[in-house]
Amino acid sequence: MSEPTRLLRVITRLNIGGPARQALMLHRALPELGYTCQLVSGAPQREEGAFPPPAERYRLIEPLRRETDFVADAKAIRQLTALMRRWEPDIVHTHTTTAGGLGRIAARRARLGPAPILVHTFHGHVLSGYLSAPQTKSLVLAERWLAKRTDALISVSEQVRDELLALGIGRPEQWRVVPLGLELGDLLAGPAAAAASRAALGLPETGPVIGIVGRLVAIKDHETFLAMAARVAADHPDALFVVAGDGDLRGRLVARARELLGDRARFVGWVTDLPVLYGALDIAVLTSRNEGTPVALIEAGAAGLPSVATRVGGVPEVVHDGETGYVVPPGDPAALAARVGSLIDRPEAAAAMGRAGREWVRSRFSARRLVGDLDALYRELKARREH
């Protein structure tokens, strides 16, 4: 590129999770390839863990929020439009639903000449299991409208792309599948020793530890995790179950866990030392009813853990059934318990799956690969626009 490409990235919030981790990593990495970057986000919700924003080239837009609020949305559009008019980005790349809608609307309202290239990443979608039927219909119509005005649509998995295409969102030629890429060096080097990790989290030194990592919200379906845990506990009296994360369902889930498992379930909140978190676990579980590409499963794979997860979204692209773990139907605690129990009973097979998972994650989900994929896409879109 003869001149630095001005790249504006917009994301709804920097909460702990895959989209924010990806956005922050790209904000750090892409300037080395000739981009001048600016990152914009709203504030995380109070019950969420959050990453600290970057010290430079970052703008907080307070009205940009996850919940629908027409007054706040209008303010966010005005502030985004004003920023774009001042900064005149060459590319606007939006992430997550609200930022995707408001950011792309603002880019059109800014009426820049030339208009910026518009790219949007679906890290998953909220068009199944999140909203009421009328809300889902309205959002599908909005996403169809936005897609017609977007240069490139990115999905983190083939499954998510196919689901959105089936809803009439975008044309096949607009879509690119770009898997997540994460900085996983600490985990790939090996998690912390199990004894030290368990001591750090206040867990017993012996016995199998089965964990779930993520926000405590309905779509993650922790109720099914607890139902599975009760079944596994009946057959494995020394098993312990760890819930890492936080959210508005914590109180209800703690009460349910106490009812089903007594003191054999531990809620440890957000654990920022990932080698310690995954070093304390033997098996990772995910029970979501809808997903894009779950970061927790990528982290578990990097740490050499086998996973048992629900067959939703991009999960089968992370967990290869029978090779790096198992996938089962959503909402089926009996199927989950059977697979978790088999891993407890066959530690050598579980270890082999963990090793295979680490190699798959190393080859598929690296930060370097993601940076290269997006740099190539940006250059292609820019060349297409110039010619």
PDB file of N, CA and C in Angstrom, residues 149-230:
ATOM      1  N   ARG A 149     -25.832  -3.260   1.221  1.00  0.00           N
ATOM      2  CA  ARG A 149     -25.021  -2.046   1.242  1.00  0.00           C
ATOM      3  C   ARG A 149     -23.638  -2.286   1.834  1.00  0.00           C
ATOM      4  N   THR A 150     -23.242  -3.569   1.884  1.00  0.00           N
ATOM      5  CA  THR A 150     -21.970  -3.962   2.473  1.00  0.00           C
ATOM      6  C   THR A 150     -21.108  -4.628   1.416  1.00  0.00           C
ATOM      7  N   ASP A 151     -19.815  -4.308   1.407  1.00  0.00           N
ATOM      8  CA  ASP A 151     -18.922  -4.852   0.383  1.00  0.00           C
ATOM      9  C   ASP A 151     -18.559  -6.304   0.652  1.00  0.00           C
ATOM     10  N   ALA A 152     -18.355  -6.666   1.912  1.00  0.00           N
ATOM     11  CA  ALA A 152     -17.991  -8.046   2.236  1.00  0.00           C
ATOM     12  C   ALA A 152     -18.596  -8.432   3.573  1.00  0.00           C
ATOM     13  N   LEU A 153     -19.124  -9.653   3.637  1.00  0.00           N
ATOM     14  CA  LEU A 153     -19.676 -10.223   4.861  1.00  0.00           C
ATOM     15  C   LEU A 153     -18.782 -11.378   5.281  1.00  0.00           C
ATOM     16  N   ILE A 154     -18.409 -11.389   6.548  1.00  0.00           N
ATOM     17  CA  ILE A 154     -17.513 -12.422   7.065  1.00  0.00           C
ATOM     18  C   ILE A 154     -18.254 -13.253   8.094  1.00  0.00           C
ATOM     19  N   SER A 155     -18.067 -14.562   8.028  1.00  0.00           N
ATOM     20  CA  SER A 155     -18.548 -15.469   9.053  1.00  0.00           C
ATOM     21  C   SER A 155     -17.356 -16.216   9.631  1.00  0.00           C
ATOM     22  N   VAL A 156     -17.438 -16.526  10.929  1.00  0.00           N
ATOM     23  CA  VAL A 156     -16.338 -17.250  11.564  1.00  0.00           C
ATOM     24  C   VAL A 156     -16.448 -18.756  11.353  1.00  0.00           C
ATOM     25  N   SER A 157     -17.538 -19.209  10.741  1.00  0.00           N
ATOM     26  CA  SER A 157     -17.671 -20.643  10.455  1.00  0.00           C
ATOM     27  C   SER A 157     -18.567 -20.843   9.245  1.00  0.00           C
ATOM     28  N   GLU A 158     -18.397 -21.974   8.588  1.00  0.00           N
ATOM     29  CA  GLU A 158     -19.232 -22.295   7.432  1.00  0.00           C
ATOM     30  C   GLU A 158     -20.689 -22.471   7.844  1.00  0.00           C
ATOM     31  N   GLN A 159     -20.919 -23.068   9.011  1.00  0.00           N
ATOM     32  CA  GLN A 159     -22.286 -23.299   9.474  1.00  0.00           C
ATOM     33  C   GLN A 159     -23.036 -21.987   9.649  1.00  0.00           C
ATOM     34  N   VAL A 160     -22.398 -21.010  10.287  1.00  0.00           N
ATOM     35  CA  VAL A 160     -23.048 -19.714  10.492  1.00  0.00           C
ATOM     36  C   VAL A 160     -23.312 -19.038   9.154  1.00  0.00           C
ATOM     37  N   ARG A 161     -22.350 -19.091   8.233  1.00  0.00           N
ATOM     38  CA  ARG A 161     -22.576 -18.513   6.900  1.00  0.00           C
ATOM     39  C   ARG A 161     -23.781 -19.153   6.226  1.00  0.00           C
ATOM     40  N   ASP A 162     -23.855 -20.465   6.264  1.00  0.00           N
ATOM     41  CA  ASP A 162     -24.953 -21.160   5.588  1.00  0.00           C
ATOM     42  C   ASP A 162     -26.298 -20.822   6.222  1.00  0.00           C
ATOM     43  N   GLU A 163     -26.338 -20.696   7.546  1.00  0.00           N
ATOM     44  CA  GLU A 163     -27.581 -20.325   8.219  1.00  0.00           C
ATOM     45  C   GLU A 163     -28.040 -18.929   7.789  1.00  0.00           C
ATOM     46  N   LEU A 164     -27.110 -17.997   7.679  1.00  0.00           N
ATOM     47  CA  LEU A 164     -27.468 -16.632   7.307  1.00  0.00           C
ATOM     48  C   LEU A 164     -27.854 -16.529   5.838  1.00  0.00           C
ATOM     49  N   LEU A 165     -27.165 -17.258   4.981  1.00  0.00           N
ATOM     50  CA  LEU A 165     -27.557 -17.286   3.573  1.00  0.00           C
ATOM     51  C   LEU A 165     -28.964 -17.861   3.419  1.00  0.00           C
ATOM     52  N   ALA A 166     -29.295 -18.885   4.196  1.00  0.00           N
ATOM     53  CA  ALA A 166     -30.632 -19.477   4.132  1.00  0.00           C
ATOM     54  C   ALA A 166     -31.710 -18.487   4.545  1.00  0.00           C
ATOM     55  N   LEU A 167     -31.339 -17.494   5.354  1.00  0.00           N
ATOM     56  CA  LEU A 167     -32.276 -16.438   5.765  1.00  0.00           C
ATOM     57  C   LEU A 167     -32.323 -15.290   4.756  1.00  0.00           C
ATOM     58  N   GLY A 168     -31.590 -15.423   3.671  1.00  0.00           N
ATOM     59  CA  GLY A 168     -31.608 -14.384   2.639  1.00  0.00           C
ATOM     60  C   GLY A 168     -30.724 -13.199   2.944  1.00  0.00           C
ATOM     61  N   ILE A 169     -29.726 -13.379   3.806  1.00  0.00           N
ATOM     62  CA  ILE A 169     -28.830 -12.291   4.186  1.00  0.00           C
ATOM     63  C   ILE A 169     -27.568 -12.375   3.334  1.00  0.00           C
ATOM     64  N   GLY A 170     -27.442 -11.443   2.412  1.00  0.00           N
ATOM     65  CA  GLY A 170     -26.288 -11.395   1.533  1.00  0.00           C
ATOM     66  C   GLY A 170     -26.378 -12.366   0.374  1.00  0.00           C
ATOM     67  N   ARG A 171     -25.453 -12.189  -0.566  1.00  0.00           N
ATOM     68  CA  ARG A 171     -25.331 -13.071  -1.719  1.00  0.00           C
ATOM     69  C   ARG A 171     -24.111 -13.971  -1.501  1.00  0.00           C
ATOM     70  N   PRO A 172     -24.100 -15.161  -2.076  1.00  0.00           N
ATOM     71  CA  PRO A 172     -22.961 -16.067  -1.839  1.00  0.00           C
ATOM     72  C   PRO A 172     -21.613 -15.427  -2.112  1.00  0.00           C
ATOM     73  N   GLU A 173     -21.532 -14.611  -3.177  1.00  0.00           N
ATOM     74  CA  GLU A 173     -20.230 -14.036  -3.530  1.00  0.00           C
ATOM     75  C   GLU A 173     -19.760 -12.969  -2.535  1.00  0.00           C
ATOM     76  N   GLN A 174     -20.665 -12.463  -1.711  1.00  0.00           N
ATOM     77  CA  GLN A 174     -20.253 -11.488  -0.690  1.00  0.00           C
ATOM     78  C   GLN A 174     -19.566 -12.139   0.504  1.00  0.00           C
ATOM     79  N   TRP A 175     -19.823 -13.417   0.717  1.00  0.00           N
ATOM     80  CA  TRP A 175     -19.422 -14.066   1.959  1.00  0.00           C
ATOM     81  C   TRP A 175     -18.004 -14.605   1.907  1.00  0.00           C
ATOM     82  N   ARG A 176     -17.302 -14.465   3.024  1.00  0.00           N
ATOM     83  CA  ARG A 176     -16.008 -15.096   3.263  1.00  0.00           C
ATOM     84  C   ARG A 176     -16.056 -15.768   4.634  1.00  0.00           C
ATOM     85  N   VAL A 177     -15.563 -16.965   4.707  1.00  0.00           N
ATOM     86  CA  VAL A 177     -15.414 -17.638   6.000  1.00  0.00           C
ATOM     87  C   VAL A 177     -13.987 -17.387   6.482  1.00  0.00           C
ATOM     88  N   VAL A 178     -13.879 -16.678   7.591  1.00  0.00           N
ATOM     89  CA  VAL A 178     -12.578 -16.365   8.189  1.00  0.00           C
ATOM     90  C   VAL A 178     -12.622 -16.845   9.641  1.00  0.00           C
ATOM     91  N   PRO A 179     -12.067 -18.005   9.934  1.00  0.00           N
ATOM     92  CA  PRO A 179     -12.124 -18.517  11.304  1.00  0.00           C
ATOM     93  C   PRO A 179     -11.457 -17.574  12.301  1.00  0.00           C
ATOM     94  N   LEU A 180     -11.873 -17.685  13.547  1.00  0.00           N
ATOM     95  CA  LEU A 180     -11.253 -16.898  14.600  1.00  0.00           C
ATOM     96  C   LEU A 180      -9.747 -17.128  14.630  1.00  0.00           C
ATOM     97  N   GLY A 181      -9.036 -16.116  15.055  1.00  0.00           N
ATOM     98  CA  GLY A 181      -7.607 -16.245  15.302  1.00  0.00           C
ATOM     99  C   GLY A 181      -7.300 -15.601  16.639  1.00  0.00           C
ATOM    100  N   LEU A 182      -6.609 -16.308  17.501  1.00  0.00           N
ATOM    101  CA  LEU A 182      -6.369 -15.837  18.858  1.00  0.00           C
ATOM    102  C   LEU A 182      -4.899 -15.974  19.229  1.00  0.00           C
ATOM    103  N   GLU A 183      -4.468 -15.117  20.135  1.00  0.00           N
ATOM    104  CA  GLU A 183      -3.118 -15.218  20.688  1.00  0.00           C
ATOM    105  C   GLU A 183      -3.148 -16.283  21.788  1.00  0.00           C
ATOM    106  N   LEU A 184      -2.592 -17.434  21.487  1.00  0.00           N
ATOM    107  CA  LEU A 184      -2.729 -18.602  22.351  1.00  0.00           C
ATOM    108  C   LEU A 184      -1.392 -19.142  22.834  1.00  0.00           C
ATOM    109  N   GLY A 185      -0.348 -18.324  22.709  1.00  0.00           N
ATOM    110  CA  GLY A 185       0.987 -18.812  23.012  1.00  0.00           C
ATOM    111  C   GLY A 185       1.121 -19.410  24.392  1.00  0.00           C
ATOM    112  N   ASP A 186       0.567 -18.762  25.412  1.00  0.00           N
ATOM    113  CA  ASP A 186       0.701 -19.273  26.777  1.00  0.00           C
ATOM    114  C   ASP A 186       0.045 -20.644  26.925  1.00  0.00           C
ATOM    115  N   LEU A 187      -1.105 -20.826  26.293  1.00  0.00           N
ATOM    116  CA  LEU A 187      -1.800 -22.104  26.397  1.00  0.00           C
ATOM    117  C   LEU A 187      -1.129 -23.181  25.553  1.00  0.00           C
ATOM    118  N   LEU A 188      -0.682 -22.802  24.349  1.00  0.00           N
ATOM    119  CA  LEU A 188      -0.037 -23.782  23.485  1.00  0.00           C
ATOM    120  C   LEU A 188       1.283 -24.268  24.080  1.00  0.00           C
ATOM    121  N   ALA A 189       1.902 -23.422  24.890  1.00  0.00           N
ATOM    122  CA  ALA A 189       3.139 -23.824  25.562  1.00  0.00           C
ATOM    123  C   ALA A 189       2.867 -24.825  26.674  1.00  0.00           C
ATOM    124  N   GLY A 190       1.604 -24.970  27.027  1.00  0.00           N
ATOM    125  CA  GLY A 190       1.227 -25.909  28.079  1.00  0.00           C
ATOM    126  C   GLY A 190       0.597 -25.182  29.240  1.00  0.00           C
ATOM    127  N   PRO A 191      -0.547 -25.658  29.741  1.00  0.00           N
ATOM    128  CA  PRO A 191      -1.179 -25.021  30.887  1.00  0.00           C
ATOM    129  C   PRO A 191      -0.326 -25.175  32.140  1.00  0.00           C
ATOM    130  N   ALA A 192      -0.653 -24.408  33.161  1.00  0.00           N
ATOM    131  CA  ALA A 192       0.059 -24.530  34.427  1.00  0.00           C
ATOM    132  C   ALA A 192      -0.173 -25.920  35.027  1.00  0.00           C
ATOM    133  N   ALA A 193       0.745 -26.338  35.892  1.00  0.00           N
ATOM    134  CA  ALA A 193       0.634 -27.656  36.517  1.00  0.00           C
ATOM    135  C   ALA A 193      -0.701 -27.781  37.238  1.00  0.00           C
ATOM    136  N   ALA A 194      -1.281 -28.975  37.161  1.00  0.00           N
ATOM    137  CA  ALA A 194      -2.623 -29.177  37.705  1.00  0.00           C
ATOM    138  C   ALA A 194      -2.693 -28.869  39.195  1.00  0.00           C
ATOM    139  N   ALA A 195      -1.729 -29.354  39.983  1.00  0.00           N
ATOM    140  CA  ALA A 195      -1.789 -29.149  41.431  1.00  0.00           C
ATOM    141  C   ALA A 195      -1.753 -27.673  41.780  1.00  0.00           C
ATOM    142  N   ALA A 196      -0.850 -26.919  41.139  1.00  0.00           N
ATOM    143  CA  ALA A 196      -0.738 -25.491  41.417  1.00  0.00           C
ATOM    144  C   ALA A 196      -1.984 -24.743  40.938  1.00  0.00           C
ATOM    145  N   SER A 197      -2.509 -25.143  39.795  1.00  0.00           N
ATOM    146  CA  SER A 197      -3.705 -24.481  39.262  1.00  0.00           C
ATOM    147  C   SER A 197      -4.902 -24.695  40.177  1.00  0.00           C
ATOM    148  N   ARG A 198      -5.081 -25.919  40.623  1.00  0.00           N
ATOM    149  CA  ARG A 198      -6.216 -26.203  41.501  1.00  0.00           C
ATOM    150  C   ARG A 198      -6.070 -25.478  42.835  1.00  0.00           C
ATOM    151  N   ALA A 199      -4.847 -25.412  43.341  1.00  0.00           N
ATOM    152  CA  ALA A 199      -4.630 -24.687  44.588  1.00  0.00           C
ATOM    153  C   ALA A 199      -4.967 -23.208  44.417  1.00  0.00           C
ATOM    154  N   ALA A 200      -4.590 -22.633  43.270  1.00  0.00           N
ATOM    155  CA  ALA A 200      -4.860 -21.216  43.018  1.00  0.00           C
ATOM    156  C   ALA A 200      -6.351 -20.918  42.967  1.00  0.00           C
ATOM    157  N   LEU A 201      -7.148 -21.897  42.525  1.00  0.00           N
ATOM    158  CA  LEU A 201      -8.592 -21.708  42.417  1.00  0.00           C
ATOM    159  C   LEU A 201      -9.352 -22.281  43.615  1.00  0.00           C
ATOM    160  N   GLY A 202      -8.614 -22.781  44.593  1.00  0.00           N
ATOM    161  CA  GLY A 202      -9.263 -23.320  45.786  1.00  0.00           C
ATOM    162  C   GLY A 202      -9.967 -24.640  45.546  1.00  0.00           C
ATOM    163  N   LEU A 203      -9.442 -25.462  44.647  1.00  0.00           N
ATOM    164  CA  LEU A 203     -10.050 -26.743  44.300  1.00  0.00           C
ATOM    165  C   LEU A 203      -9.240 -27.887  44.909  1.00  0.00           C
ATOM    166  N   PRO A 204      -9.867 -29.029  45.150  1.00  0.00           N
ATOM    167  CA  PRO A 204      -9.123 -30.174  45.666  1.00  0.00           C
ATOM    168  C   PRO A 204      -8.101 -30.661  44.660  1.00  0.00           C
ATOM    169  N   GLU A 205      -7.012 -31.252  45.155  1.00  0.00           N
ATOM    170  CA  GLU A 205      -5.906 -31.645  44.292  1.00  0.00           C
ATOM    171  C   GLU A 205      -6.230 -32.880  43.468  1.00  0.00           C
ATOM    172  N   THR A 206      -7.082 -33.764  43.970  1.00  0.00           N
ATOM    173  CA  THR A 206      -7.339 -35.030  43.278  1.00  0.00           C
ATOM    174  C   THR A 206      -8.785 -35.085  42.773  1.00  0.00           C
ATOM    175  N   GLY A 207      -9.025 -36.042  41.874  1.00  0.00           N
ATOM    176  CA  GLY A 207     -10.356 -36.240  41.317  1.00  0.00           C
ATOM    177  C   GLY A 207     -10.517 -35.495  40.005  1.00  0.00           C
ATOM    178  N   PRO A 208     -11.353 -36.014  39.102  1.00  0.00           N
ATOM    179  CA  PRO A 208     -11.573 -35.332  37.818  1.00  0.00           C
ATOM    180  C   PRO A 208     -12.325 -34.018  37.994  1.00  0.00           C
ATOM    181  N   VAL A 209     -11.895 -33.011  37.247  1.00  0.00           N
ATOM    182  CA  VAL A 209     -12.535 -31.691  37.290  1.00  0.00           C
ATOM    183  C   VAL A 209     -13.079 -31.379  35.899  1.00  0.00           C
ATOM    184  N   ILE A 210     -14.372 -31.140  35.834  1.00  0.00           N
ATOM    185  CA  ILE A 210     -15.055 -30.847  34.566  1.00  0.00           C
ATOM    186  C   ILE A 210     -15.502 -29.404  34.617  1.00  0.00           C
ATOM    187  N   GLY A 211     -15.170 -28.610  33.590  1.00  0.00           N
ATOM    188  CA  GLY A 211     -15.454 -27.183  33.642  1.00  0.00           C
ATOM    189  C   GLY A 211     -16.215 -26.662  32.444  1.00  0.00           C
ATOM    190  N   ILE A 212     -16.913 -25.569  32.670  1.00  0.00           N
ATOM    191  CA  ILE A 212     -17.587 -24.827  31.605  1.00  0.00           C
ATOM    192  C   ILE A 212     -17.179 -23.375  31.756  1.00  0.00           C
ATOM    193  N   VAL A 213     -16.874 -22.713  30.654  1.00  0.00           N
ATOM    194  CA  VAL A 213     -16.358 -21.345  30.666  1.00  0.00           C
ATOM    195  C   VAL A 213     -17.246 -20.474  29.780  1.00  0.00           C
ATOM    196  N   GLY A 214     -17.768 -19.379  30.327  1.00  0.00           N
ATOM    197  CA  GLY A 214     -18.579 -18.477  29.511  1.00  0.00           C
ATOM    198  C   GLY A 214     -19.507 -17.622  30.341  1.00  0.00           C
ATOM    199  N   ARG A 215     -20.195 -16.718  29.654  1.00  0.00           N
ATOM    200  CA  ARG A 215     -21.164 -15.843  30.319  1.00  0.00           C
ATOM    201  C   ARG A 215     -22.312 -16.665  30.893  1.00  0.00           C
ATOM    202  N   LEU A 216     -22.795 -16.257  32.042  1.00  0.00           N
ATOM    203  CA  LEU A 216     -23.923 -16.952  32.669  1.00  0.00           C
ATOM    204  C   LEU A 216     -25.217 -16.334  32.172  1.00  0.00           C
ATOM    205  N   VAL A 217     -25.565 -16.696  30.951  1.00  0.00           N
ATOM    206  CA  VAL A 217     -26.762 -16.184  30.286  1.00  0.00           C
ATOM    207  C   VAL A 217     -27.517 -17.370  29.696  1.00  0.00           C
ATOM    208  N   ALA A 218     -28.778 -17.144  29.360  1.00  0.00           N
ATOM    209  CA  ALA A 218     -29.674 -18.248  28.997  1.00  0.00           C
ATOM    210  C   ALA A 218     -29.177 -19.039  27.802  1.00  0.00           C
ATOM    211  N   ILE A 219     -28.619 -18.359  26.788  1.00  0.00           N
ATOM    212  CA  ILE A 219     -28.253 -19.060  25.561  1.00  0.00           C
ATOM    213  C   ILE A 219     -27.139 -20.079  25.793  1.00  0.00           C
ATOM    214  N   LYS A 220     -26.365 -19.910  26.868  1.00  0.00           N
ATOM    215  CA  LYS A 220     -25.280 -20.851  27.180  1.00  0.00           C
ATOM    216  C   LYS A 220     -25.815 -22.115  27.857  1.00  0.00           C
ATOM    217  N   ASP A 221     -27.042 -22.083  28.354  1.00  0.00           N
ATOM    218  CA  ASP A 221     -27.753 -23.261  28.871  1.00  0.00           C
ATOM    219  C   ASP A 221     -26.969 -23.994  29.963  1.00  0.00           C
ATOM    220  N   HIS A 222     -26.565 -23.244  30.990  1.00  0.00           N
ATOM    221  CA  HIS A 222     -25.878 -23.867  32.120  1.00  0.00           C
ATOM    222  C   HIS A 222     -26.780 -24.837  32.888  1.00  0.00           C
ATOM    223  N   GLU A 223     -28.085 -24.682  32.757  1.00  0.00           N
ATOM    224  CA  GLU A 223     -28.992 -25.634  33.403  1.00  0.00           C
ATOM    225  C   GLU A 223     -28.703 -27.057  32.908  1.00  0.00           C
ATOM    226  N   THR A 224     -28.448 -27.194  31.618  1.00  0.00           N
ATOM    227  CA  THR A 224     -28.122 -28.514  31.076  1.00  0.00           C
ATOM    228  C   THR A 224     -26.773 -28.996  31.598  1.00  0.00           C
ATOM    229  N   PHE A 225     -25.822 -28.085  31.748  1.00  0.00           N
ATOM    230  CA  PHE A 225     -24.534 -28.473  32.335  1.00  0.00           C
ATOM    231  C   PHE A 225     -24.727 -29.034  33.737  1.00  0.00           C
ATOM    232  N   LEU A 226     -25.543 -28.367  34.550  1.00  0.00           N
ATOM    233  CA  LEU A 226     -25.756 -28.837  35.919  1.00  0.00           C
ATOM    234  C   LEU A 226     -26.506 -30.167  35.943  1.00  0.00           C
ATOM    235  N   ALA A 227     -27.465 -30.341  35.033  1.00  0.00           N
ATOM    236  CA  ALA A 227     -28.177 -31.617  34.955  1.00  0.00           C
ATOM    237  C   ALA A 227     -27.226 -32.739  34.543  1.00  0.00           C
ATOM    238  N   MET A 228     -26.335 -32.441  33.607  1.00  0.00           N
ATOM    239  CA  MET A 228     -25.311 -33.410  33.227  1.00  0.00           C
ATOM    240  C   MET A 228     -24.417 -33.736  34.412  1.00  0.00           C
ATOM    241  N   ALA A 229     -24.006 -32.684  35.148  1.00  0.00           N
ATOM    242  CA  ALA A 229     -23.097 -32.881  36.275  1.00  0.00           C
ATOM    243  C   ALA A 229     -23.707 -33.805  37.320  1.00  0.00           C
ATOM    244  N   ALA A 230     -25.005 -33.660  37.571  1.00  0.00           N
ATOM    245  CA  ALA A 230     -25.658 -34.518  38.560  1.00  0.00           C
ATOM    246  C   ALA A 230     -25.585 -35.982  38.141  1.00  0.00           C
TER     247      ALA A 230
END
